[in-house]
Short mmCIF file of C-alpha atoms in Angstrom, two decimals:
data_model
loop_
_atom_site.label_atom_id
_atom_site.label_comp_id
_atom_site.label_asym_id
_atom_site.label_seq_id
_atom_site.Cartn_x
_atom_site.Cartn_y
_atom_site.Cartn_z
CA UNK X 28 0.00 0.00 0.00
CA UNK X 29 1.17 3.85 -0.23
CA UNK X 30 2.51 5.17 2.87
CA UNK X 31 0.31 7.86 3.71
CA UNK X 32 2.30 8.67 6.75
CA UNK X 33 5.85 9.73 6.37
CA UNK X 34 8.64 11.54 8.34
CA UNK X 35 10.57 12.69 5.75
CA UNK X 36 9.51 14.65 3.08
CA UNK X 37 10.96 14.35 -0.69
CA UNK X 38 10.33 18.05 -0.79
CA UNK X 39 9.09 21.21 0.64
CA UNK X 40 5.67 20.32 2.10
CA UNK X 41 2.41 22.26 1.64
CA UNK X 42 1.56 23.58 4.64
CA UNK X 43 -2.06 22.77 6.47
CA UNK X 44 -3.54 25.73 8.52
CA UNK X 45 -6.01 23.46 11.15
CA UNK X 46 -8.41 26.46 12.40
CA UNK X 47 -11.08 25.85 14.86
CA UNK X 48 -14.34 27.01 14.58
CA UNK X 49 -14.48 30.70 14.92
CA UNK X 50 -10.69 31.71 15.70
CA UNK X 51 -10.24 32.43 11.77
CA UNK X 52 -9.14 36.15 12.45
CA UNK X 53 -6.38 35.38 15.16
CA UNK X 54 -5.09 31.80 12.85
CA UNK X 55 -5.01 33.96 10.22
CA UNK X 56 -2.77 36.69 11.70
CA UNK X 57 0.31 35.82 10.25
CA UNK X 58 -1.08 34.54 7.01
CA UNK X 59 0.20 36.07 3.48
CA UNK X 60 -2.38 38.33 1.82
CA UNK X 61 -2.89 36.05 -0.39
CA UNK X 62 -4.56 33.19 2.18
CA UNK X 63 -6.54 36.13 4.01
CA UNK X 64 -7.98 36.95 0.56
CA UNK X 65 -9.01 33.61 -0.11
CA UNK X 66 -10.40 32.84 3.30
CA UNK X 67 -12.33 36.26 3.04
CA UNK X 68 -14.28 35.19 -0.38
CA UNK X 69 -14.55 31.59 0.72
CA UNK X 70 -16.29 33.15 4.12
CA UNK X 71 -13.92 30.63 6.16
CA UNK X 72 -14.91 30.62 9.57
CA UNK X 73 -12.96 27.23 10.78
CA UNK X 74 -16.59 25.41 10.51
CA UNK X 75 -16.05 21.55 10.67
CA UNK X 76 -15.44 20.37 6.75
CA UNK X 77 -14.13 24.04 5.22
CA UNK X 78 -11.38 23.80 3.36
CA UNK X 79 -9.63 26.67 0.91
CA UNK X 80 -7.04 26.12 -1.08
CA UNK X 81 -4.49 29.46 -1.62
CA UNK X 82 -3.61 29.47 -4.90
CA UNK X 83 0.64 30.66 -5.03
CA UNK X 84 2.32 33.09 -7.29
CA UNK X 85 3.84 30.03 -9.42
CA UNK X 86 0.50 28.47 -9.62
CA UNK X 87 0.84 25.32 -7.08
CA UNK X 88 -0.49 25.76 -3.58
CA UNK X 89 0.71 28.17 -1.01
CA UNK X 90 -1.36 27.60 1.89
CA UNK X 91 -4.38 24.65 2.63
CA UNK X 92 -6.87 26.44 5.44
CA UNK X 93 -8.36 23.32 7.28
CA UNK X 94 -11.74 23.80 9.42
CA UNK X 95 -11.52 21.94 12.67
CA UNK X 96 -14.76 23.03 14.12
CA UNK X 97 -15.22 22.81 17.60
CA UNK X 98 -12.50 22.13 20.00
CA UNK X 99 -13.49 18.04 20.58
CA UNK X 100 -11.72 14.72 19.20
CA UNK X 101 -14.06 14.01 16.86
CA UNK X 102 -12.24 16.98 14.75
CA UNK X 103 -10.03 14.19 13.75
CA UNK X 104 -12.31 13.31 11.10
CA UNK X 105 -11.96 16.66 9.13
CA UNK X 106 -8.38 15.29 8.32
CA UNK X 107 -9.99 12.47 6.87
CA UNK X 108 -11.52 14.95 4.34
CA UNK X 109 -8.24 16.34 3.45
CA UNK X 110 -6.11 13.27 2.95
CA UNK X 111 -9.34 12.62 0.28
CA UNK X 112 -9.78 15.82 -1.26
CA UNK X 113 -6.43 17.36 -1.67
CA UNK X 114 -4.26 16.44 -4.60
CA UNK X 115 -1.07 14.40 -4.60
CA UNK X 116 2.01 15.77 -3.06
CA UNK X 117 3.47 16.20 0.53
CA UNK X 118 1.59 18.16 3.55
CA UNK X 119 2.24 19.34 6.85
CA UNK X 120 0.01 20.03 9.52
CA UNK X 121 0.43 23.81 11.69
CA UNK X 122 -1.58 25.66 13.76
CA UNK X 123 -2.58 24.62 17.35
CA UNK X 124 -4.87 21.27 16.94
CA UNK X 125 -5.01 20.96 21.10
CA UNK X 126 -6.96 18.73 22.90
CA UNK X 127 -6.61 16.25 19.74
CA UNK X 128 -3.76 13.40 20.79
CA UNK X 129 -0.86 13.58 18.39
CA UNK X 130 -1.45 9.96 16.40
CA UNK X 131 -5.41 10.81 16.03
CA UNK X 132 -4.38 13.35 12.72
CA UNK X 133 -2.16 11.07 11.21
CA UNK X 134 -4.47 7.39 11.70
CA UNK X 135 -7.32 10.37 10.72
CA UNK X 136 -5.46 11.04 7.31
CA UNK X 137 -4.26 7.91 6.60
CA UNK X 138 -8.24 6.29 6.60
CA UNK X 139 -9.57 9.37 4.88
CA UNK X 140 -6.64 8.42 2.14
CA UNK X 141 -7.46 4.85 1.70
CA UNK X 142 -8.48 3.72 -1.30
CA UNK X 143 -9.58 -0.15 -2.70
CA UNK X 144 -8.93 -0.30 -6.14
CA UNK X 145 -7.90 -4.18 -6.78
CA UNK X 146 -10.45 -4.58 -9.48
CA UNK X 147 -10.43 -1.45 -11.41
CA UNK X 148 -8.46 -2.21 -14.67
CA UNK X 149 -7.24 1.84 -14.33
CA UNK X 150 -6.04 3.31 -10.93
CA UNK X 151 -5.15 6.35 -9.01
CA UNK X 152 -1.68 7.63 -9.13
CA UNK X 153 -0.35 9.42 -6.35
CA UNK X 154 -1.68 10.34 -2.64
CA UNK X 155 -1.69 13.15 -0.53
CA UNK X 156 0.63 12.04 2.03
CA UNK X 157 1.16 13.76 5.56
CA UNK X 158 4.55 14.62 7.19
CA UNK X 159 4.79 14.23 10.84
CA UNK X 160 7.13 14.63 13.68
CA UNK X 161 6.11 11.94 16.17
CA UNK X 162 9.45 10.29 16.95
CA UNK X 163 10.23 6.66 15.24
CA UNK X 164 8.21 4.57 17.73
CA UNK X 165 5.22 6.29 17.91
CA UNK X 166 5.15 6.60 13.65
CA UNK X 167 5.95 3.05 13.93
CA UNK X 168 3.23 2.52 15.90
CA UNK X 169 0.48 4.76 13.79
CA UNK X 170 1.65 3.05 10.21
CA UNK X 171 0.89 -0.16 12.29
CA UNK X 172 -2.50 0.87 12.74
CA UNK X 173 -3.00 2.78 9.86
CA UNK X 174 -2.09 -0.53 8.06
CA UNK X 175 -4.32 -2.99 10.37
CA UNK X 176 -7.07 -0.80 10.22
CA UNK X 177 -7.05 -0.89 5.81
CA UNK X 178 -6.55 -4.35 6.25
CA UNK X 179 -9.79 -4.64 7.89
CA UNK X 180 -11.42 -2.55 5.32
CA UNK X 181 -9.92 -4.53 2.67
CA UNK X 182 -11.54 -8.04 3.55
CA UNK X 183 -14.53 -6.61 3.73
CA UNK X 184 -14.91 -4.80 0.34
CA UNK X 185 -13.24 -7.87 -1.14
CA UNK X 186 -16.05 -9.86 -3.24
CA UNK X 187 -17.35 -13.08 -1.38
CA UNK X 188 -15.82 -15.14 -4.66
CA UNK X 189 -12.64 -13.74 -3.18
CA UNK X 190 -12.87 -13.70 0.54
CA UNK X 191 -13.84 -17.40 1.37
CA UNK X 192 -13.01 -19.51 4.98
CA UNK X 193 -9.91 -20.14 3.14
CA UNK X 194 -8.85 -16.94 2.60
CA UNK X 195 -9.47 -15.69 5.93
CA UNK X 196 -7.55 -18.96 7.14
CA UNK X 197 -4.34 -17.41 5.23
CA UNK X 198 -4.73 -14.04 6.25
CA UNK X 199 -4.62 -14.83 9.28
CA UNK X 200 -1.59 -17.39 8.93
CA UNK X 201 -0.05 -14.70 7.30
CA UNK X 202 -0.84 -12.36 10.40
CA UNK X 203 0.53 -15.44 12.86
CA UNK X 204 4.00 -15.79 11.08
CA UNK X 205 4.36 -11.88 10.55
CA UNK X 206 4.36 -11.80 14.46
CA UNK X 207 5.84 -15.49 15.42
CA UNK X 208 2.71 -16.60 16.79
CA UNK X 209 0.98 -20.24 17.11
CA UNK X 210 -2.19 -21.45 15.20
CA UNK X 211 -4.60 -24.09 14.65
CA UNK X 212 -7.19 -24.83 12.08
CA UNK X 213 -9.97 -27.47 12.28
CA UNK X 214 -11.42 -27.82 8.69
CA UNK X 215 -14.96 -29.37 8.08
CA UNK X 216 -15.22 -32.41 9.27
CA UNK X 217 -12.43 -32.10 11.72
CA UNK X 218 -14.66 -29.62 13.45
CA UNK X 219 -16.87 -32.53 14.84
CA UNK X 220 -13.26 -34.27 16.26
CA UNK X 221 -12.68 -30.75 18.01
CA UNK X 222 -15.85 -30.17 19.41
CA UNK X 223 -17.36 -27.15 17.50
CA UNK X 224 -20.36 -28.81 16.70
CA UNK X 225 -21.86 -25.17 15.76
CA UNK X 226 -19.38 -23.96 12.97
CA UNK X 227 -19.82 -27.26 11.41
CA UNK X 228 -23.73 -27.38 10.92
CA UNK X 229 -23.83 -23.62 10.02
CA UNK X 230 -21.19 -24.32 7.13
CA UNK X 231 -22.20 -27.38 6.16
CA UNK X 232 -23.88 -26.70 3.11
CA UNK X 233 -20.71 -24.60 1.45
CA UNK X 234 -19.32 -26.61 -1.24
CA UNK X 235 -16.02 -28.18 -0.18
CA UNK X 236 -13.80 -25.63 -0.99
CA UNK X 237 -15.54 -23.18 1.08
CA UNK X 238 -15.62 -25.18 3.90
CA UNK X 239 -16.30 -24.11 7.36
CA UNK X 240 -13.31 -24.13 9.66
CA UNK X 241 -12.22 -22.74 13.01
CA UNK X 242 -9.48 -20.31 13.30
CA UNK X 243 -7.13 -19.96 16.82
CA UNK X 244 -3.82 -17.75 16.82
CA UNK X 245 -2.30 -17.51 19.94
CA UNK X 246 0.63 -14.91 20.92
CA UNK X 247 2.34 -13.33 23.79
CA UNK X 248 3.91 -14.78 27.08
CA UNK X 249 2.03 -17.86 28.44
CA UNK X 250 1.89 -15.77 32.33
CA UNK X 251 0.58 -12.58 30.91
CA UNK X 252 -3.08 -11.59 31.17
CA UNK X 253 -5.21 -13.46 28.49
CA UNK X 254 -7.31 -11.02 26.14
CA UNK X 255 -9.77 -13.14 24.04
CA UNK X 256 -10.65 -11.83 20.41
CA UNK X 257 -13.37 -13.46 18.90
CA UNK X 258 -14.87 -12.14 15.52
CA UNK X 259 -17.82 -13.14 13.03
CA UNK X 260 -16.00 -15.14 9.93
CA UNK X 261 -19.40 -15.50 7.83
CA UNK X 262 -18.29 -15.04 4.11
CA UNK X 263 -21.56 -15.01 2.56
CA UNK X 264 -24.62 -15.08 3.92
CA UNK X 265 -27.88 -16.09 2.26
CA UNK X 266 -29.79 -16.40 5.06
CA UNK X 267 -29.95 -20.46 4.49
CA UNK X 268 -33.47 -21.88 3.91
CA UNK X 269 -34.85 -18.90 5.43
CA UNK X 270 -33.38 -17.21 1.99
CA UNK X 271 -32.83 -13.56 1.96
CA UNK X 272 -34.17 -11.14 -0.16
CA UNK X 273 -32.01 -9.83 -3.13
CA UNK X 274 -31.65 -6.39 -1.51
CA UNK X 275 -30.73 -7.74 1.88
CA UNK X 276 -28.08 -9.99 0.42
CA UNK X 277 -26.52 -7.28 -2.00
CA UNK X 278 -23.98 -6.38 1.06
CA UNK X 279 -23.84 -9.93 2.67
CA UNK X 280 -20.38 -10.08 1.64
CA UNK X 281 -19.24 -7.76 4.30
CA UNK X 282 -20.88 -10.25 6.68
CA UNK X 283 -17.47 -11.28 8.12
CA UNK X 284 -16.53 -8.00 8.95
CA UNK X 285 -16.25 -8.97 12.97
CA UNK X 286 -13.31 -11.19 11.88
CA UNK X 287 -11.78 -8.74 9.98
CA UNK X 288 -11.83 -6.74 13.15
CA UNK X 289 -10.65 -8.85 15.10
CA UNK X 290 -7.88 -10.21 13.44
CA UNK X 291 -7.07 -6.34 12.41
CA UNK X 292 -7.23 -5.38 16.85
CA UNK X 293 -4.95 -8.88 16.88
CA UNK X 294 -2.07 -7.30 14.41
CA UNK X 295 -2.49 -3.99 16.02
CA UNK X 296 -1.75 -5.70 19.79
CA UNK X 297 0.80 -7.92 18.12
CA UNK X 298 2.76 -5.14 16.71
CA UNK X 299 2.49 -2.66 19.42
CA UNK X 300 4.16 -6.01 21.62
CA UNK X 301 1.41 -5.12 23.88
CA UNK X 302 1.74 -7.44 27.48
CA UNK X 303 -1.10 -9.53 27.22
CA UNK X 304 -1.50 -13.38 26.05
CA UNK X 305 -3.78 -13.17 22.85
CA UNK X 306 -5.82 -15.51 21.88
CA UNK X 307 -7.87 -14.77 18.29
CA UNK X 308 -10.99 -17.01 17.46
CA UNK X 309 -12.29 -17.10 14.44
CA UNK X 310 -15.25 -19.17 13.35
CA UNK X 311 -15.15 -19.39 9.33
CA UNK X 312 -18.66 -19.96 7.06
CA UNK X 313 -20.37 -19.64 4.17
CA UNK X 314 -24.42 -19.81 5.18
CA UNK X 315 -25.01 -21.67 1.89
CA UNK X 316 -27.83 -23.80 0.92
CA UNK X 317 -27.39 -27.20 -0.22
CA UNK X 318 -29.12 -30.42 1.20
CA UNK X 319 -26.83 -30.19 4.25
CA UNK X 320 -28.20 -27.18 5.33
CA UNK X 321 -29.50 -26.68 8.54
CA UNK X 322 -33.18 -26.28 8.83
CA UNK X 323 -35.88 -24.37 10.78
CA UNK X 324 -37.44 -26.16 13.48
CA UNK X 325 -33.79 -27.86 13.59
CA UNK X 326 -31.86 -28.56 17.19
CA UNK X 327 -28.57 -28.53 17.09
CA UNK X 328 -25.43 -28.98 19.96
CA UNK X 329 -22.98 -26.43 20.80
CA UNK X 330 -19.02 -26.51 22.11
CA UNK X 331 -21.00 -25.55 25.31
CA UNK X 332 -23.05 -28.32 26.06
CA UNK X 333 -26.35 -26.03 25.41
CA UNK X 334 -28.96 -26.94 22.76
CA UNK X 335 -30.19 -24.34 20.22
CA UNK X 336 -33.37 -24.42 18.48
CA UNK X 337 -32.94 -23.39 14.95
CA UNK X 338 -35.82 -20.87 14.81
CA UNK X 339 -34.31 -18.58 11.45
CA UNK X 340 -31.43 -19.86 9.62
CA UNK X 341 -30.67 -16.71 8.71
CA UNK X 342 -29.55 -16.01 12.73
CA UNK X 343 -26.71 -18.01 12.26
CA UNK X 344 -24.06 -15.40 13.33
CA UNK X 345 -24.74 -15.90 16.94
CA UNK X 346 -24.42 -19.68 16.91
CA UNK X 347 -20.67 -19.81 15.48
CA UNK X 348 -19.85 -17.06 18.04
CA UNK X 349 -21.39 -19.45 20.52
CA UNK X 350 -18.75 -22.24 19.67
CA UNK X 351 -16.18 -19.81 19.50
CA UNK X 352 -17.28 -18.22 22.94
CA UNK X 353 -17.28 -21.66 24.77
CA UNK X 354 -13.89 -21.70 23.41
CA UNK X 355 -12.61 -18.93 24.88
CA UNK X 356 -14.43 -19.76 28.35
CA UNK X 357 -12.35 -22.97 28.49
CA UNK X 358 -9.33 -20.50 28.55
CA UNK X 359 -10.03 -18.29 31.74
CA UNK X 360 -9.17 -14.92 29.70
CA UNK X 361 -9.09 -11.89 31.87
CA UNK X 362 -10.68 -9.66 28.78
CA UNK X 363 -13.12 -10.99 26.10
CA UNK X 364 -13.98 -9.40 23.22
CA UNK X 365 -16.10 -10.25 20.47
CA UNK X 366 -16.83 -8.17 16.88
CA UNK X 367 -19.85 -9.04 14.49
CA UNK X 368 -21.70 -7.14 11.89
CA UNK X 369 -24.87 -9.24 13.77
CA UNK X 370 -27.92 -7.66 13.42
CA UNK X 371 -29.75 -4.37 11.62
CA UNK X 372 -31.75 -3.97 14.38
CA UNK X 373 -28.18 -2.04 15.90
CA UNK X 374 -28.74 -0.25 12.77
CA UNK X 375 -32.15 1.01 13.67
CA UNK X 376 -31.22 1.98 16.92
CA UNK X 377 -28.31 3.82 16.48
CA UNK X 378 -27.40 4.02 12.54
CA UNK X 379 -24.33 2.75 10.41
CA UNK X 380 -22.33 5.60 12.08
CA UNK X 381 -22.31 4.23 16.05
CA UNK X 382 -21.88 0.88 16.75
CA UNK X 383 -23.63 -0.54 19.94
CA UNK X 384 -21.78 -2.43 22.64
CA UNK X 385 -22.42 -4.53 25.38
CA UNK X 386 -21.22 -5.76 28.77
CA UNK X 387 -22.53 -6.40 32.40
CA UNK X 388 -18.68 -4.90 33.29
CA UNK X 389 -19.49 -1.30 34.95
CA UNK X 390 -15.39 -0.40 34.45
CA UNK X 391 -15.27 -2.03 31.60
CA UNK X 392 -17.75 -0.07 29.88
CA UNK X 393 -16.60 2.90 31.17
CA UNK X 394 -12.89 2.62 29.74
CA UNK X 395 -14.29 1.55 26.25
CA UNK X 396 -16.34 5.04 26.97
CA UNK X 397 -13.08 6.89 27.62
CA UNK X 398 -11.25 5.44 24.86
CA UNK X 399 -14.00 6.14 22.33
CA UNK X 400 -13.77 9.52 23.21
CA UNK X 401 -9.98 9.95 23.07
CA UNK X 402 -9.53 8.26 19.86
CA UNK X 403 -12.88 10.01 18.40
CA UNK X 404 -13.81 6.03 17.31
CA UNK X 405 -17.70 6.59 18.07
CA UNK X 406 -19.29 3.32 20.16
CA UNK X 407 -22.55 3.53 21.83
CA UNK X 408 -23.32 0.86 25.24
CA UNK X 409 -26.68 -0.36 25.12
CA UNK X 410 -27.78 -2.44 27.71
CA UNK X 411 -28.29 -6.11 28.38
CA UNK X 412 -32.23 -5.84 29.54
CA UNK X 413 -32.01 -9.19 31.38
CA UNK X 414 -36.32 -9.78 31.18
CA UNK X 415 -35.46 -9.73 27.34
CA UNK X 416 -33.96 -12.96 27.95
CA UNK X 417 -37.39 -14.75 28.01
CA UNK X 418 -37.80 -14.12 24.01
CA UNK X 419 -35.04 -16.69 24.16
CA UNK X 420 -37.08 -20.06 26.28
CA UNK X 421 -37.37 -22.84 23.50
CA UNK X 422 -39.75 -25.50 24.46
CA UNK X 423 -38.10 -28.16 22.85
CA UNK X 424 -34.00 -26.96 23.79
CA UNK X 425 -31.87 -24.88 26.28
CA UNK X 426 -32.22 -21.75 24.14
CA UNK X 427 -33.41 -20.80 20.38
CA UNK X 428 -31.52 -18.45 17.99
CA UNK X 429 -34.88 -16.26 16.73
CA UNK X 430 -36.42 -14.27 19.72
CA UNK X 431 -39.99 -13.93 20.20
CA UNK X 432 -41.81 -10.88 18.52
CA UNK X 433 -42.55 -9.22 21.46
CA UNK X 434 -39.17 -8.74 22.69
CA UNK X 435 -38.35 -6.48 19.56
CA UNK X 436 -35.31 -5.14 20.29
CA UNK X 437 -33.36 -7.47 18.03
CA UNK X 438 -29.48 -6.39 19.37
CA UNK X 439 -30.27 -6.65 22.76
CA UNK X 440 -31.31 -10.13 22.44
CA UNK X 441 -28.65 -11.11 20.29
CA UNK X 442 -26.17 -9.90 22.81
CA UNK X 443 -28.44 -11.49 25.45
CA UNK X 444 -28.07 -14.82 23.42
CA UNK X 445 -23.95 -14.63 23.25
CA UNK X 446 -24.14 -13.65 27.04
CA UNK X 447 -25.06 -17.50 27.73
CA UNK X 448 -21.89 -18.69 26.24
CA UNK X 449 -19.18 -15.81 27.30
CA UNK X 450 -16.27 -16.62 29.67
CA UNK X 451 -16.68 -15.68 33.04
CA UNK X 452 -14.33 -12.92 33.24
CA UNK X 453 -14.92 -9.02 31.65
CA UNK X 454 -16.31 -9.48 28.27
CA UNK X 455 -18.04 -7.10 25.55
CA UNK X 456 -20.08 -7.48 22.53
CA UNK X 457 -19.88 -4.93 19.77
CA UNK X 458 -22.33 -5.02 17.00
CA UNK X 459 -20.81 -3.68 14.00
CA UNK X 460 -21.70 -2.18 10.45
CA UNK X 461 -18.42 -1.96 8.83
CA UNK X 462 -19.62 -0.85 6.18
CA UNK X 463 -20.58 3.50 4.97
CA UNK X 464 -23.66 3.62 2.85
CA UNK X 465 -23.42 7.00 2.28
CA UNK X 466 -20.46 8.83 0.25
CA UNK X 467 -18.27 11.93 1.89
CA UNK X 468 -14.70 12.92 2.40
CA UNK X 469 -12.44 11.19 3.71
CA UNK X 470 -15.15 8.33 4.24
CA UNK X 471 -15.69 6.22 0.83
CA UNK X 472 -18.60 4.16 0.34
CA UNK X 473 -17.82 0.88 1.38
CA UNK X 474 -16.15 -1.15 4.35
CA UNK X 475 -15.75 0.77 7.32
CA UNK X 476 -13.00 -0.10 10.23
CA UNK X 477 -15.18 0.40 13.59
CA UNK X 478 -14.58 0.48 16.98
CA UNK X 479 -11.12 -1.22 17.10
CA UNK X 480 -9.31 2.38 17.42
CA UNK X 481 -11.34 2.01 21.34
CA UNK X 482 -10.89 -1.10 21.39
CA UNK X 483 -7.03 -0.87 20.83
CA UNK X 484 -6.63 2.25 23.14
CA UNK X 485 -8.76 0.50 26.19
CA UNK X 486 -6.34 -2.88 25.63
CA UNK X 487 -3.42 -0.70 26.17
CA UNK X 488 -4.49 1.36 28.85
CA UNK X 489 -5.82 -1.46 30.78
CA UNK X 490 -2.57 -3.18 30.66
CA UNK X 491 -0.03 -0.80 30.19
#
């Protein structure tokens, strides 16, 4: 990929004015005549999203005026614009950009840059790439994350023709050997031998080469704390025999964003040598319809010893997470979390912009609070309405995967169902979109990395 991010420019940067909302006049104090001019006609008054462009004497670009808007961290995103907008060449951020954190403008520019254009038979040349000053560890550190987090974004625009089980499976090999770590696979049938009963029925109806499989990397010191990742892996979703409609499975290729997020937080951690034991779980299926397919009315097992009453195929998310949840309960982990693009009822209640989270962990949820609001990575908690959990009594099994009607909210359930099979220790649920539906700068239509910036920044904090 271009490096977006660099420390040493090839030539005289451009430089970036970042004004916030209404201290234009005193920004502008020292500006040429030329800038003032421009900001004067453009009526630039540091509003979130302005941007002029001074025009030099020689006809290139003397001076980029950057509106911040107010003084918050979700200003980062207005650098997102610019890495978008601008034209190719070398930039430099000036001008006081206080209380933002130093990396947030950089990982900010470096998204709003990003571009996926594998399949277009004529690409972009050039980037506008930012110079920064942050020292070598912490640039180290953001290209890390810049990197993990387009990673993320690139499995999930992939096509499903191109992002199968299998290619997750060497993604993340390639992730494991990158960082030295260990990892086993159990493919298809092998899954009944290992006990993930789950993963197995859900895939079983993908032609062989799409098999379902189970995915565990595990890294870091054997005596450290153990922080479980565990992230959605379905490839395609049809929604089984309980088929979807065209229009609801135009996007279903993005439905294994969670494991792109999770094995995208797993690099991050891994590269930042971050003292924890990781473990990554990822459960690997197409929801495919053959005669193997699992059907309503069905009950199947689980890793945990639960039965599940199949009451919608097309809830299938849930019971591979359920496996993959038992797993991580046999390992004690201190931290659990777990990334899926689940249900649109999180959709409903709090758009494709704010992903909802759960946990019954009061500190917990309160760091992941603090670290959304540092990193300006927007996550919402919702809350896990324990008389919901009636929706989920099957007559016939432990618990079924469709709750009843009057329950409604569809995300709290969901999270109320994975709450049955999570380890013991702190764990959170976060119900993703990944994806943007709507075109702007700096944010592309298409895959979306969310909540892992938090994510990443709680991890650290809680065991720096």
């Amino acid at each position: 990929m271009t490096e977006l991010i660099v420390d040493r420019p090839e030539g005289r940067p451009t430089p970036v004015l970042a004004v916030w909302a209404g201290e234009q006049e005193a920004a502008l104090t020292s500006a040429s005549p030329t800038a003032r001019s421009a900001a004067a006609v453009a009526k630039f008054a540091g509003k979130s999203g302005q941007i002029v462009i001074a025009p030099s004497d020689a006809g290139g670009i003397e001076l980029v005026l950057a509106g911040l808007g107010e003084r918050r961290a979700e200003a980062a995103s207005s650098f997102r614009a610019l890495a978008a907008i601008l034209p190719a060449g070398e930039y430099r951020i000036e001008g006081d950009v206080s209380p933002l954190k130093p990396q947030l403008i950089p990982l900010a520019w470096a998204q709003g840059g990003y571009r996926f254009d594998r399949y277009k038979s004529v690409r972009e040349h050039g980037a506008a790439r930012l110079v920064v000053d942050l020292g070598a560890d912490a640039l180290a550190e953001a290209r890390q994350v810049a990197h993990a987090l387009a990673l993320a974004r690139d499995m999930v625009n992939a096509p499903a023709n191109d992002m199968g089980p299998l290619q997750i499976e060497t993604i993340a090999r390639e992730i494991a050997e990158a960082h030295g770590a260990a990892m086993t696979v159990a493919v298809g049938e092998a899954l009944v031998d290992e006990n993930y009963p789950a993963v197995r029925i859900v895939g079983a109806a993908a032609p062989r080469g799409r098999a379902p499989r189970m995915i565990e990397i595990t890294w870091g010191e054997a005596d450290a704390p153990m922080v479980a990742l565990v992230g959605k892996g379905v490839t395609f979703d049809s929604g089984g025999l309980d088929l979807k409609p065209a229009a609801g499975m135009r996007l279903m290729k993005k439905d294994m964003g969670g494991a792109a997020h999770a094995l995208a937080l797993g690099r991050m951690l891994m590269a930042h040598r971050a003292s924890v034991r990781l473990v990554i779980l990822i459960p690997a299926v197409d929801n495919a319809i053959s005669a193997e397919a699992m059907r309503p009315g069905d009950v199947i097992p689980t890793r945990a010893g639960l039965t599940v009453e199949i009451g919608n195929t097309d809830a299938e998310g849930r019971l591979i997470l359920a496996d993959a949840l038992a797993r991580a309960r046999e390992l004690a982990p201190d931290l659990t979390i777990d990334l899926a693009t689940l249900t649109g009822a999180a959709r409903v209640a709090l758009g494709p912009q704010v992903p909802p989270f759960y946990t019954p962990n009061e500190d917990l949820a309160a760091a992941l609070a603090r670290a959304s609001e540092e990193t300006a990575d927007p996550i919402w908690r919702l809350p896990l309405w324990a008389p919901y959990a009636a929706a989920l009594d099957s007559d016939i099994a432990d618990i079924k995967n469709d709750p009843d009607a009057w329950a409604q909210a569809g995300s709290v359930t969901a999270a109320l169902f994975l709450q049955r099979f999570a380890p013991a220790g702190a764990w959170a649920h976060f119900d993703i979109f990944a994806w943007n539906p709507r075109p702007r700068p700096g944010f592309p239509q298409g895959a979306e990395a969310q909540a892992i910036l938090a994510i990443y920044a709680a991890i650290k904090a809680r065991y720096a």
